[in-house]
Amino acid sequence: MRSVEATPVNTTHAFKDREEAILDAVDDILEDDEFGSAAAELPDDDDNFVYLEGPGVTYDTEEGPWIMPEAYSESNDTSDDEPTIVQYGRERLRGSKALQQKTREFAFKRISQASIVKAEIENGTASIKRPLLERKQKAEERKIKKYEQKARTSMFAFRREAFARKARWAKRRLNETVIKLSKHEHMFGVKNSESNKDEVKDRGEVYKVQKKRYLERKQELELKRSKLLERQILASERKRRREMQYSLHDSKLNEADRAILVEQIKQLPTMQTFQANLKNQLKNELRDRIAKTKNTVNNSSNRWRWESSDREI
Amino acid sequence: MSTLNRQFLESIGIVLDDQAFSQFNEHFEVTLEERIMESIVDELNEQQLRELSELRGGDDEQLQQWLRLNITDIDEIIQDEIDILLGELAENSEQINESTS
C-alpha cells in the first residue's frame, strides 16, 4: 500500500526568471485594490532585493527588509517548502470532525457492499478482487484527467509542477492495476456480468471441484506422511531394543547395571503392543491434521492461496 | 467502530490477529483521511485555497457549508479515494499478509 502522496516540492528558478516573475507580481499588486497599501510600500528602483529561504521575496531597502505580500510571493516559487496557502488549507481540513465522520461512513458503507459481493463468492457467482481492481482503475483514470487539466491551468508554477508529477504517479499506479487486473482475468476468466452469468456459474462449479480435489490430495499426502512416520518410529524402536540386548552381553557392564538393564527390557511392551499403540496415536494425529486442513480450506474464500498450493503439490 | 472488517479483509486474503487488525484499521483510516484531504486541496483553485485558509478560525459547520458550496463533487472525491485504497489492499493482499504474519 502506498503512503500518502508527498507534498509538492518547489524547484528553483534562474535569477532572470525570478526577476521577471517579481515584476509581474508587482504589476498584479498595483492593479489590485486589496493590495493598495502594500503597493504604496513598494521599494524604489534603486533598492536591492535579495532572496532568502522561505516563502516570500525580501527586499533590502533603506528602511530595512521589506517582504512582498505572501499570496503574491508564492507565485514566484521561491520556497523549497510547500507554500503556506496549501498548508493552511490542508490544516483546516485536517481539523474537521465532520469530514472525518463522512469519510468513515462512506468507507464503512463501501466495505459492507464489498462484503455482500463476498457472500456471492461462496456460491461461485462472483469474485471480490475484480470489482475492487476495476473501481480502482476507474478512479485512477478520473484522477489522471483532473491532474492533467490542473497541470495546464493552475495559476501557480509550484502547483502546475505538482499536478504534472501527480499525474505521472497516478499513471504508473494505473499501469500496475491494469496488469494485476489482466492477470486476475487470466486466472479467473472474464467479467462477471448478467450476460455471462452461466459462465461464471460454471467457473463456480470448477472452483468447487478444484477445492474438493485439493482436499483429497492433501488427505492422501497426510496418510503417506503418517505411514512413513510409523515405519521410521518402529525402526528406531527396534534399533533401540537391539542395542539394549547387545549391552547385556557387554563384558564391561557390571552386575548391578546388568540387573537394571534386564529389568528395563522386561518392562518394555511387546513390539506388537508398541506398534498398536503407535498406530492409534498416529491415527488420532492424522485425523486432527486432516480436520484442520478441511477447516482451513472450507473457511477460506482465498482461492488464490489454495489453488497455488494445489499446483505446488 | 472499525471502518474495515475482518470478513472483508479475509475475503481478499488478509488474515490478521486482533492487535494487528486494530493497527491496520487505524492505519487505513488515517491514510484515507490524509488522501481525501490532499484530494480536496488539489481540487481547489488558488482563490478557493485562499478562502479556505481564511476559514482557519471558523467552526466545523462553516467549513462544511463552504465545502458544499465550493466542491460540488466532494462525495465522488471521497468515493474515488476509498476505491483506490481498497483496490490497493486487493492488489497487495499477499504482501500485507506476509508482512503481518
CSV table of C-alpha atoms in Angstrom, one decimal:
chain,number,residue,atom,x,y,z
A,1,MET,CA,0.0,0.0,0.0
A,2,ARG,CA,1.5,3.3,-1.0
A,3,SER,CA,1.7,6.0,1.6
A,4,VAL,CA,0.0,9.4,1.4
A,5,GLU,CA,1.3,11.3,-1.5
A,6,ALA,CA,4.3,13.6,-0.8
A,7,THR,CA,3.6,17.3,-0.7
A,8,PRO,CA,4.7,19.3,-3.7
A,9,VAL,CA,8.3,20.4,-3.6
A,10,ASN,CA,9.2,23.6,-5.4
A,11,THR,CA,12.1,23.9,-7.8
A,12,THR,CA,14.5,26.8,-8.0
A,13,HIS,CA,14.3,29.1,-11.0
A,14,ALA,CA,17.1,31.0,-12.6
A,15,PHE,CA,17.7,34.5,-11.4
A,16,LYS,CA,16.4,36.1,-14.6
A,17,ASP,CA,13.1,34.2,-14.3
A,18,ARG,CA,12.7,35.4,-10.8
A,19,GLU,CA,13.3,39.0,-11.7
A,20,GLU,CA,10.6,38.8,-14.4
A,21,ALA,CA,8.2,37.0,-12.1
A,22,ILE,CA,8.7,39.6,-9.4
A,23,LEU,CA,8.0,42.4,-11.9
A,24,ASP,CA,4.8,40.5,-12.9
A,25,ALA,CA,3.8,40.2,-9.3
A,26,VAL,CA,4.4,43.8,-8.7
A,27,ASP,CA,2.2,44.7,-11.7
A,28,ASP,CA,-0.5,42.5,-10.2
A,29,ILE,CA,-0.2,44.2,-6.8
A,30,LEU,CA,-0.5,47.6,-8.4
A,31,GLU,CA,-3.7,46.5,-10.3
A,32,ASP,CA,-5.3,45.1,-7.2
A,33,ASP,CA,-7.0,47.4,-4.8
A,34,GLU,CA,-6.7,44.9,-2.0
A,35,PHE,CA,-3.0,45.4,-2.1
A,36,GLY,CA,-3.1,49.1,-2.4
A,37,SER,CA,-1.4,49.7,0.9
A,38,ALA,CA,1.3,47.1,0.1
A,39,ALA,CA,1.9,48.8,-3.3
A,40,ALA,CA,2.5,52.1,-1.6
A,41,GLU,CA,5.3,50.5,0.3
A,42,LEU,CA,7.0,49.0,-2.8
A,43,PRO,CA,10.7,49.6,-2.8
A,44,ASP,CA,12.3,52.1,-5.1
A,45,ASP,CA,14.1,51.0,-8.2
A,46,ASP,CA,17.4,51.7,-6.6
A,47,ASP,CA,16.7,49.3,-3.8
A,48,ASN,CA,18.4,45.9,-4.0
A,49,PHE,CA,16.5,42.8,-3.5
A,50,VAL,CA,17.8,39.6,-2.1
A,51,TYR,CA,16.4,36.1,-1.9
A,52,LEU,CA,16.1,34.5,1.5
A,53,GLU,CA,15.0,31.0,2.3
A,54,GLY,CA,11.3,30.5,3.0
A,55,PRO,CA,8.2,31.8,1.3
A,56,GLY,CA,8.4,35.3,0.0
A,57,VAL,CA,10.9,37.7,-1.6
A,58,THR,CA,12.7,40.0,0.7
A,59,TYR,CA,13.8,43.4,-0.5
A,60,ASP,CA,16.7,45.0,1.2
A,61,THR,CA,15.5,48.7,1.3
A,62,GLU,CA,17.0,51.7,3.0
A,63,GLU,CA,14.4,51.3,5.8
A,64,GLY,CA,15.2,47.7,6.3
A,65,PRO,CA,13.9,44.4,4.8
A,66,TRP,CA,10.6,44.5,3.1
A,67,ILE,CA,8.8,41.3,2.3
A,68,MET,CA,6.4,41.0,-0.6
A,69,PRO,CA,2.9,40.0,0.5
A,70,GLU,CA,2.8,36.3,0.8
A,71,ALA,CA,0.0,35.4,-1.6
A,72,TYR,CA,2.0,37.0,-4.5
A,73,SER,CA,5.4,35.9,-3.4
A,74,GLU,CA,4.1,32.3,-3.7
A,75,SER,CA,3.6,32.7,-7.4
A,76,ASN,CA,7.4,33.3,-7.7
A,77,ASP,CA,8.0,29.9,-6.4
A,78,THR,CA,10.9,31.0,-4.2
A,79,SER,CA,10.5,28.5,-1.4
A,80,ASP,CA,11.8,25.0,-1.1
A,81,ASP,CA,8.8,24.2,1.2
A,82,GLU,CA,5.3,23.8,0.2
A,83,PRO,CA,3.7,27.3,0.0
A,84,THR,CA,1.7,28.3,3.1
A,85,ILE,CA,-1.6,28.8,1.2
A,86,VAL,CA,-1.8,25.0,0.6
A,87,GLN,CA,-0.5,24.1,4.1
A,88,TYR,CA,-3.2,26.3,5.7
A,89,GLY,CA,-5.9,24.7,3.6
A,90,ARG,CA,-4.8,21.2,4.5
A,91,GLU,CA,-4.5,22.2,8.2
A,92,ARG,CA,-8.1,23.5,8.1
A,93,LEU,CA,-9.4,20.3,6.6
A,94,ARG,CA,-7.4,18.1,9.0
A,95,GLY,CA,-9.2,19.5,12.0
A,96,SER,CA,-12.7,18.7,10.6
A,97,LYS,CA,-14.5,16.1,12.6
A,98,ALA,CA,-17.5,16.3,10.2
A,99,LEU,CA,-15.2,15.4,7.2
A,100,GLN,CA,-13.6,12.6,9.2
A,101,GLN,CA,-17.0,11.2,10.1
A,102,LYS,CA,-18.3,11.5,6.5
A,103,THR,CA,-15.2,9.7,5.2
A,104,ARG,CA,-15.6,6.8,7.7
A,105,GLU,CA,-19.3,6.4,6.9
A,106,PHE,CA,-18.6,6.3,3.2
A,107,ALA,CA,-15.8,3.8,3.7
A,108,PHE,CA,-17.9,1.6,6.0
A,109,LYS,CA,-20.8,1.5,3.5
A,110,ARG,CA,-18.5,0.7,0.6
A,111,ILE,CA,-16.8,-2.1,2.5
A,112,SER,CA,-20.1,-3.5,3.6
A,113,GLN,CA,-21.2,-3.6,-0.1
A,114,ALA,CA,-17.9,-5.4,-0.9
A,115,SER,CA,-18.6,-8.0,1.8
A,116,ILE,CA,-22.0,-8.7,0.2
A,117,VAL,CA,-20.2,-9.5,-3.0
A,118,LYS,CA,-18.0,-11.8,-1.0
A,119,ALA,CA,-21.1,-13.7,0.1
A,120,GLU,CA,-21.8,-14.4,-3.5
A,121,ILE,CA,-18.3,-15.9,-4.0
A,122,GLU,CA,-19.4,-18.7,-1.7
A,123,ASN,CA,-21.8,-19.7,-4.4
A,124,GLY,CA,-19.3,-19.3,-7.1
A,125,THR,CA,-21.0,-16.3,-8.8
A,126,ALA,CA,-18.5,-13.5,-8.3
A,127,SER,CA,-15.0,-12.6,-7.4
A,128,ILE,CA,-14.3,-9.9,-4.9
A,129,LYS,CA,-10.9,-8.8,-6.2
A,130,ARG,CA,-12.0,-7.9,-9.7
A,131,PRO,CA,-14.6,-5.3,-8.8
A,132,LEU,CA,-12.2,-3.7,-6.4
A,133,LEU,CA,-9.5,-3.5,-9.0
A,134,GLU,CA,-11.9,-2.3,-11.6
A,135,ARG,CA,-13.2,0.5,-9.4
A,136,LYS,CA,-9.6,1.5,-8.5
A,137,GLN,CA,-8.8,1.6,-12.2
A,138,LYS,CA,-11.7,3.9,-13.0
A,139,ALA,CA,-10.9,6.2,-10.0
A,140,GLU,CA,-7.3,6.4,-11.1
A,141,GLU,CA,-8.3,7.3,-14.6
A,142,ARG,CA,-10.6,10.1,-13.3
A,143,LYS,CA,-7.7,11.4,-11.1
A,144,ILE,CA,-5.3,11.4,-14.0
A,145,LYS,CA,-7.7,13.6,-16.1
A,146,LYS,CA,-8.1,16.0,-13.2
A,147,TYR,CA,-4.3,16.3,-12.6
A,148,GLU,CA,-3.5,16.8,-16.3
A,149,GLN,CA,-6.0,19.5,-16.6
A,150,LYS,CA,-4.8,21.3,-13.5
A,151,ALA,CA,-1.2,20.9,-14.6
A,152,ARG,CA,-2.2,23.0,-17.6
A,153,THR,CA,-4.5,25.6,-15.9
A,154,SER,CA,-3.2,26.3,-12.4
A,155,MET,CA,-2.1,29.8,-11.7
A,156,PHE,CA,1.0,29.0,-9.6
A,157,ALA,CA,4.0,27.3,-11.1
A,158,PHE,CA,4.5,25.1,-8.0
A,159,ARG,CA,1.0,23.7,-8.4
A,160,ARG,CA,1.4,23.0,-12.1
A,161,GLU,CA,4.6,21.1,-11.4
A,162,ALA,CA,2.9,19.2,-8.5
A,163,PHE,CA,-0.1,18.2,-10.6
A,164,ALA,CA,2.1,17.1,-13.5
A,165,ARG,CA,4.1,14.9,-11.0
A,166,LYS,CA,0.9,13.5,-9.5
A,167,ALA,CA,-0.4,12.7,-13.0
A,168,ARG,CA,2.8,10.7,-13.7
A,169,TRP,CA,2.5,8.8,-10.4
A,170,ALA,CA,-1.2,8.1,-11.0
A,171,LYS,CA,-0.4,6.7,-14.5
A,172,ARG,CA,2.2,4.4,-13.0
A,173,ARG,CA,-0.3,3.2,-10.4
A,174,LEU,CA,-2.9,2.7,-13.1
A,175,ASN,CA,-0.5,0.6,-15.2
A,176,GLU,CA,0.1,-1.7,-12.2
A,177,THR,CA,-3.6,-2.0,-11.6
A,178,VAL,CA,-4.2,-2.8,-15.3
A,179,ILE,CA,-1.5,-5.5,-15.2
A,180,LYS,CA,-3.0,-7.1,-12.0
A,181,LEU,CA,-6.5,-6.9,-13.4
A,182,SER,CA,-5.3,-8.7,-16.5
A,183,LYS,CA,-3.5,-11.4,-14.5
A,184,HIS,CA,-6.7,-11.8,-12.4
A,185,GLU,CA,-8.9,-12.2,-15.5
A,186,HIS,CA,-6.4,-14.6,-17.0
A,187,MET,CA,-6.7,-16.8,-13.9
A,188,PHE,CA,-10.4,-16.4,-13.2
A,189,GLY,CA,-11.9,-15.6,-16.6
A,190,VAL,CA,-13.7,-12.6,-18.0
A,191,LYS,CA,-16.0,-10.1,-16.3
A,192,ASN,CA,-18.9,-11.1,-14.1
A,193,SER,CA,-21.9,-9.6,-15.8
A,194,GLU,CA,-25.5,-10.7,-16.3
A,195,SER,CA,-24.6,-11.8,-19.8
A,196,ASN,CA,-22.1,-14.4,-18.8
A,197,LYS,CA,-23.7,-15.4,-15.5
A,198,ASP,CA,-23.8,-19.1,-16.7
A,199,GLU,CA,-20.2,-19.0,-17.5
A,200,VAL,CA,-19.4,-17.6,-14.0
A,201,LYS,CA,-21.6,-20.2,-12.5
A,202,ASP,CA,-19.6,-22.9,-14.4
A,203,ARG,CA,-16.4,-21.4,-13.0
A,204,GLY,CA,-18.0,-21.7,-9.6
A,205,GLU,CA,-18.5,-25.4,-10.2
A,206,VAL,CA,-14.9,-25.7,-11.4
A,207,TYR,CA,-13.9,-23.9,-8.2
A,208,LYS,CA,-15.7,-26.4,-6.0
A,209,VAL,CA,-14.3,-29.4,-7.9
A,210,GLN,CA,-10.8,-28.0,-7.5
A,211,LYS,CA,-11.3,-27.4,-3.8
A,212,LYS,CA,-12.5,-31.0,-3.4
A,213,ARG,CA,-9.6,-32.4,-5.4
A,214,TYR,CA,-7.2,-30.2,-3.3
A,215,LEU,CA,-8.6,-31.7,-0.1
A,216,GLU,CA,-8.4,-35.3,-1.4
A,217,ARG,CA,-4.8,-34.9,-2.4
A,218,LYS,CA,-4.0,-33.2,0.9
A,219,GLN,CA,-5.5,-36.2,2.7
A,220,GLU,CA,-3.6,-38.6,0.5
A,221,LEU,CA,-0.3,-36.8,1.4
A,222,GLU,CA,-1.1,-36.8,5.1
A,223,LEU,CA,-1.8,-40.5,5.0
A,224,LYS,CA,1.6,-41.2,3.3
A,225,ARG,CA,3.3,-39.0,5.8
A,226,SER,CA,1.7,-40.9,8.7
A,227,LYS,CA,2.8,-44.3,7.3
A,228,LEU,CA,6.3,-43.1,6.8
A,229,LEU,CA,6.4,-41.7,10.3
A,230,GLU,CA,5.2,-45.1,11.6
A,231,ARG,CA,7.9,-47.0,9.8
A,232,GLN,CA,10.5,-44.6,11.0
A,233,ILE,CA,9.4,-44.8,14.6
A,234,LEU,CA,9.2,-48.6,14.5
A,235,ALA,CA,12.7,-48.9,13.0
A,236,SER,CA,14.1,-46.6,15.7
A,237,GLU,CA,12.4,-48.6,18.4
A,238,ARG,CA,13.7,-52.0,17.1
A,239,LYS,CA,17.2,-50.5,16.9
A,240,ARG,CA,17.0,-49.3,20.5
A,241,ARG,CA,15.9,-52.7,21.7
A,242,ARG,CA,18.7,-54.4,19.8
A,243,GLU,CA,21.2,-52.1,21.4
A,244,MET,CA,19.8,-52.9,24.8
A,245,GLN,CA,20.2,-56.6,24.1
A,246,TYR,CA,23.8,-56.1,22.9
A,247,SER,CA,24.6,-54.2,26.0
A,248,LEU,CA,23.6,-57.2,28.2
A,249,HIS,CA,26.5,-59.1,26.6
A,250,ASP,CA,29.0,-56.3,27.1
A,251,SER,CA,31.8,-57.6,29.3
A,252,LYS,CA,32.5,-54.2,30.7
A,253,LEU,CA,28.9,-54.0,32.2
A,254,ASN,CA,28.9,-54.7,36.0
A,255,GLU,CA,26.3,-57.0,37.6
A,256,ALA,CA,24.3,-54.2,39.1
A,257,ASP,CA,23.9,-52.3,35.9
A,258,ARG,CA,23.1,-55.5,34.1
A,259,ALA,CA,20.3,-56.2,36.6
A,260,ILE,CA,18.8,-52.8,36.0
A,261,LEU,CA,19.0,-53.3,32.2
A,262,VAL,CA,17.3,-56.7,32.4
A,263,GLU,CA,14.5,-55.1,34.4
A,264,GLN,CA,14.1,-52.3,31.8
A,265,ILE,CA,13.9,-54.8,29.0
A,266,LYS,CA,11.3,-56.9,30.9
A,267,GLN,CA,9.1,-53.8,31.3
A,268,LEU,CA,9.1,-53.0,27.6
A,269,PRO,CA,5.8,-53.7,25.9
A,270,THR,CA,6.0,-56.2,23.1
A,271,MET,CA,6.6,-54.9,19.7
A,272,GLN,CA,3.0,-55.8,18.7
A,273,THR,CA,1.7,-53.7,21.6
A,274,PHE,CA,4.1,-50.9,20.8
A,275,GLN,CA,3.0,-50.9,17.2
A,276,ALA,CA,-0.7,-51.0,18.0
A,277,ASN,CA,-0.3,-48.0,20.4
A,278,LEU,CA,1.8,-46.1,17.8
A,279,LYS,CA,-0.8,-46.7,15.1
A,280,ASN,CA,-3.5,-45.5,17.4
A,281,GLN,CA,-1.6,-42.3,18.2
A,282,LEU,CA,-0.8,-41.6,14.6
A,283,LYS,CA,-4.3,-42.2,13.6
A,284,ASN,CA,-5.5,-39.6,16.0
A,285,GLU,CA,-2.9,-37.1,14.8
A,286,LEU,CA,-3.8,-37.8,11.2
A,287,ARG,CA,-7.5,-37.2,11.9
A,288,ASP,CA,-6.7,-33.9,13.7
A,289,ARG,CA,-4.4,-32.7,10.9
A,290,ILE,CA,-7.0,-33.5,8.2
A,291,ALA,CA,-9.8,-31.8,10.1
A,292,LYS,CA,-7.6,-28.7,10.5
A,293,THR,CA,-6.8,-28.7,6.7
A,294,LYS,CA,-10.5,-29.2,5.9
A,295,ASN,CA,-11.5,-26.4,8.2
A,296,THR,CA,-8.9,-24.0,6.7
A,297,VAL,CA,-9.9,-24.7,3.1
A,298,ASN,CA,-13.6,-24.7,3.8
A,299,ASN,CA,-13.5,-21.4,5.7
A,300,SER,CA,-11.2,-19.7,3.2
A,301,SER,CA,-12.5,-17.9,0.2
A,302,ASN,CA,-9.0,-17.1,-0.8
A,303,ARG,CA,-8.9,-19.4,-3.8
A,304,TRP,CA,-5.6,-18.0,-4.9
A,305,ARG,CA,-3.8,-19.4,-1.9
A,306,TRP,CA,-5.0,-23.0,-2.2
A,307,GLU,CA,-5.0,-23.1,-5.9
A,308,SER,CA,-1.4,-22.2,-6.0
A,309,SER,CA,-0.7,-24.8,-3.2
A,310,ASP,CA,-2.6,-27.2,-5.4
A,311,ARG,CA,-0.3,-26.5,-8.3
A,312,GLU,CA,2.7,-27.0,-6.0
A,313,ILE,CA,1.5,-30.4,-5.0
B,1,MET,CA,-16.4,1.1,15.4
B,2,SER,CA,-13.8,0.0,12.9
B,3,THR,CA,-14.1,1.1,9.3
B,4,LEU,CA,-12.6,-2.1,8.0
B,5,ASN,CA,-14.0,-5.5,8.9
B,6,ARG,CA,-12.2,-8.8,9.2
B,7,GLN,CA,-14.6,-10.6,6.9
B,8,PHE,CA,-13.8,-8.2,4.1
B,9,LEU,CA,-10.0,-8.5,4.7
B,10,GLU,CA,-10.2,-12.3,4.8
B,11,SER,CA,-12.1,-12.4,1.6
B,12,ILE,CA,-9.2,-10.7,-0.2
B,13,GLY,CA,-6.7,-12.9,1.6
B,14,ILE,CA,-5.6,-10.7,4.5
B,15,VAL,CA,-5.8,-12.6,7.8
B,16,LEU,CA,-4.8,-10.6,11.0
B,17,ASP,CA,-4.9,-11.2,14.7
B,18,ASP,CA,-6.7,-8.8,17.0
B,19,GLN,CA,-3.8,-6.5,17.6
B,20,ALA,CA,-2.7,-6.4,14.0
B,21,PHE,CA,-6.2,-5.8,12.8
B,22,SER,CA,-6.7,-2.8,15.2
B,23,GLN,CA,-3.4,-1.3,14.0
B,24,PHE,CA,-4.2,-2.0,10.4
B,25,ASN,CA,-7.6,-0.4,10.6
B,26,GLU,CA,-6.2,2.7,12.3
B,27,HIS,CA,-3.5,3.0,9.5
B,28,PHE,CA,-6.2,2.6,6.9
B,29,GLU,CA,-8.4,5.3,8.4
B,30,VAL,CA,-5.5,7.8,8.8
B,31,THR,CA,-4.2,7.1,5.2
B,32,LEU,CA,-7.7,7.5,3.8
B,33,GLU,CA,-8.4,10.8,5.6
B,34,GLU,CA,-5.0,12.2,4.6
B,35,ARG,CA,-5.6,11.3,0.9
B,36,ILE,CA,-9.1,12.8,0.9
B,37,MET,CA,-7.8,15.9,2.4
B,38,GLU,CA,-5.0,16.1,-0.2
B,39,SER,CA,-7.5,15.4,-3.0
B,40,ILE,CA,-9.8,18.2,-1.8
B,41,VAL,CA,-6.8,20.6,-1.7
B,42,ASP,CA,-6.0,19.5,-5.2
B,43,GLU,CA,-9.5,20.3,-6.3
B,44,LEU,CA,-9.4,23.9,-5.2
B,45,ASN,CA,-8.2,26.8,-7.3
B,46,GLU,CA,-5.9,29.4,-5.9
B,47,GLN,CA,-8.7,31.7,-4.9
B,48,GLN,CA,-10.6,28.9,-3.2
B,49,LEU,CA,-7.4,27.9,-1.4
B,50,ARG,CA,-7.0,31.4,-0.1
B,51,GLU,CA,-10.7,31.4,1.1
B,52,LEU,CA,-10.2,28.0,2.8
B,53,SER,CA,-7.1,29.2,4.6
B,54,GLU,CA,-9.1,32.2,5.9
B,55,LEU,CA,-11.6,29.8,7.4
B,56,ARG,CA,-9.0,28.6,9.9
B,57,GLY,CA,-10.6,30.4,12.8
B,58,GLY,CA,-14.1,29.2,11.9
B,59,ASP,CA,-16.1,26.2,13.2
B,60,ASP,CA,-16.7,22.9,11.5
B,61,GLU,CA,-20.2,23.8,10.3
B,62,GLN,CA,-18.8,26.9,8.5
B,63,LEU,CA,-16.3,24.6,6.8
B,64,GLN,CA,-18.9,22.1,5.8
B,65,GLN,CA,-21.0,24.8,4.3
B,66,TRP,CA,-18.0,26.2,2.4
B,67,LEU,CA,-17.1,22.7,1.1
B,68,ARG,CA,-20.6,22.1,-0.1
B,69,LEU,CA,-20.6,25.4,-2.0
B,70,ASN,CA,-17.1,25.1,-3.4
B,71,ILE,CA,-16.7,21.4,-4.1
B,72,THR,CA,-19.9,20.1,-5.6
B,73,ASP,CA,-18.4,16.6,-6.3
B,74,ILE,CA,-17.0,16.1,-2.8
B,75,ASP,CA,-18.8,12.7,-2.5
B,76,GLU,CA,-17.2,11.5,-5.7
B,77,ILE,CA,-13.8,12.6,-4.4
B,78,ILE,CA,-14.2,10.6,-1.2
B,79,GLN,CA,-15.6,7.6,-3.1
B,80,ASP,CA,-12.7,7.6,-5.5
B,81,GLU,CA,-10.1,7.7,-2.7
B,82,ILE,CA,-11.9,4.8,-1.0
B,83,ASP,CA,-12.0,2.8,-4.2
B,84,ILE,CA,-8.3,3.5,-4.8
B,85,LEU,CA,-7.3,2.5,-1.3
B,86,LEU,CA,-9.4,-0.7,-1.3
B,87,GLY,CA,-8.0,-1.5,-4.7
B,88,GLU,CA,-4.5,-1.2,-3.3
B,89,LEU,CA,-5.4,-3.6,-0.5
B,90,ALA,CA,-6.7,-6.1,-3.1
B,91,GLU,CA,-3.6,-5.6,-5.2
B,92,ASN,CA,-1.2,-6.0,-2.3
B,93,SER,CA,-3.1,-8.5,-0.1
B,94,GLU,CA,-0.4,-11.2,-0.3
B,95,GLN,CA,2.4,-8.8,0.7
B,96,ILE,CA,0.3,-7.4,3.5
B,97,ASN,CA,-0.5,-10.9,4.7
B,98,GLU,CA,3.2,-11.9,4.7
B,99,SER,CA,4.3,-8.7,6.4
B,100,THR,CA,1.8,-9.1,9.3
B,101,SER,CA,2.1,-12.9,9.8
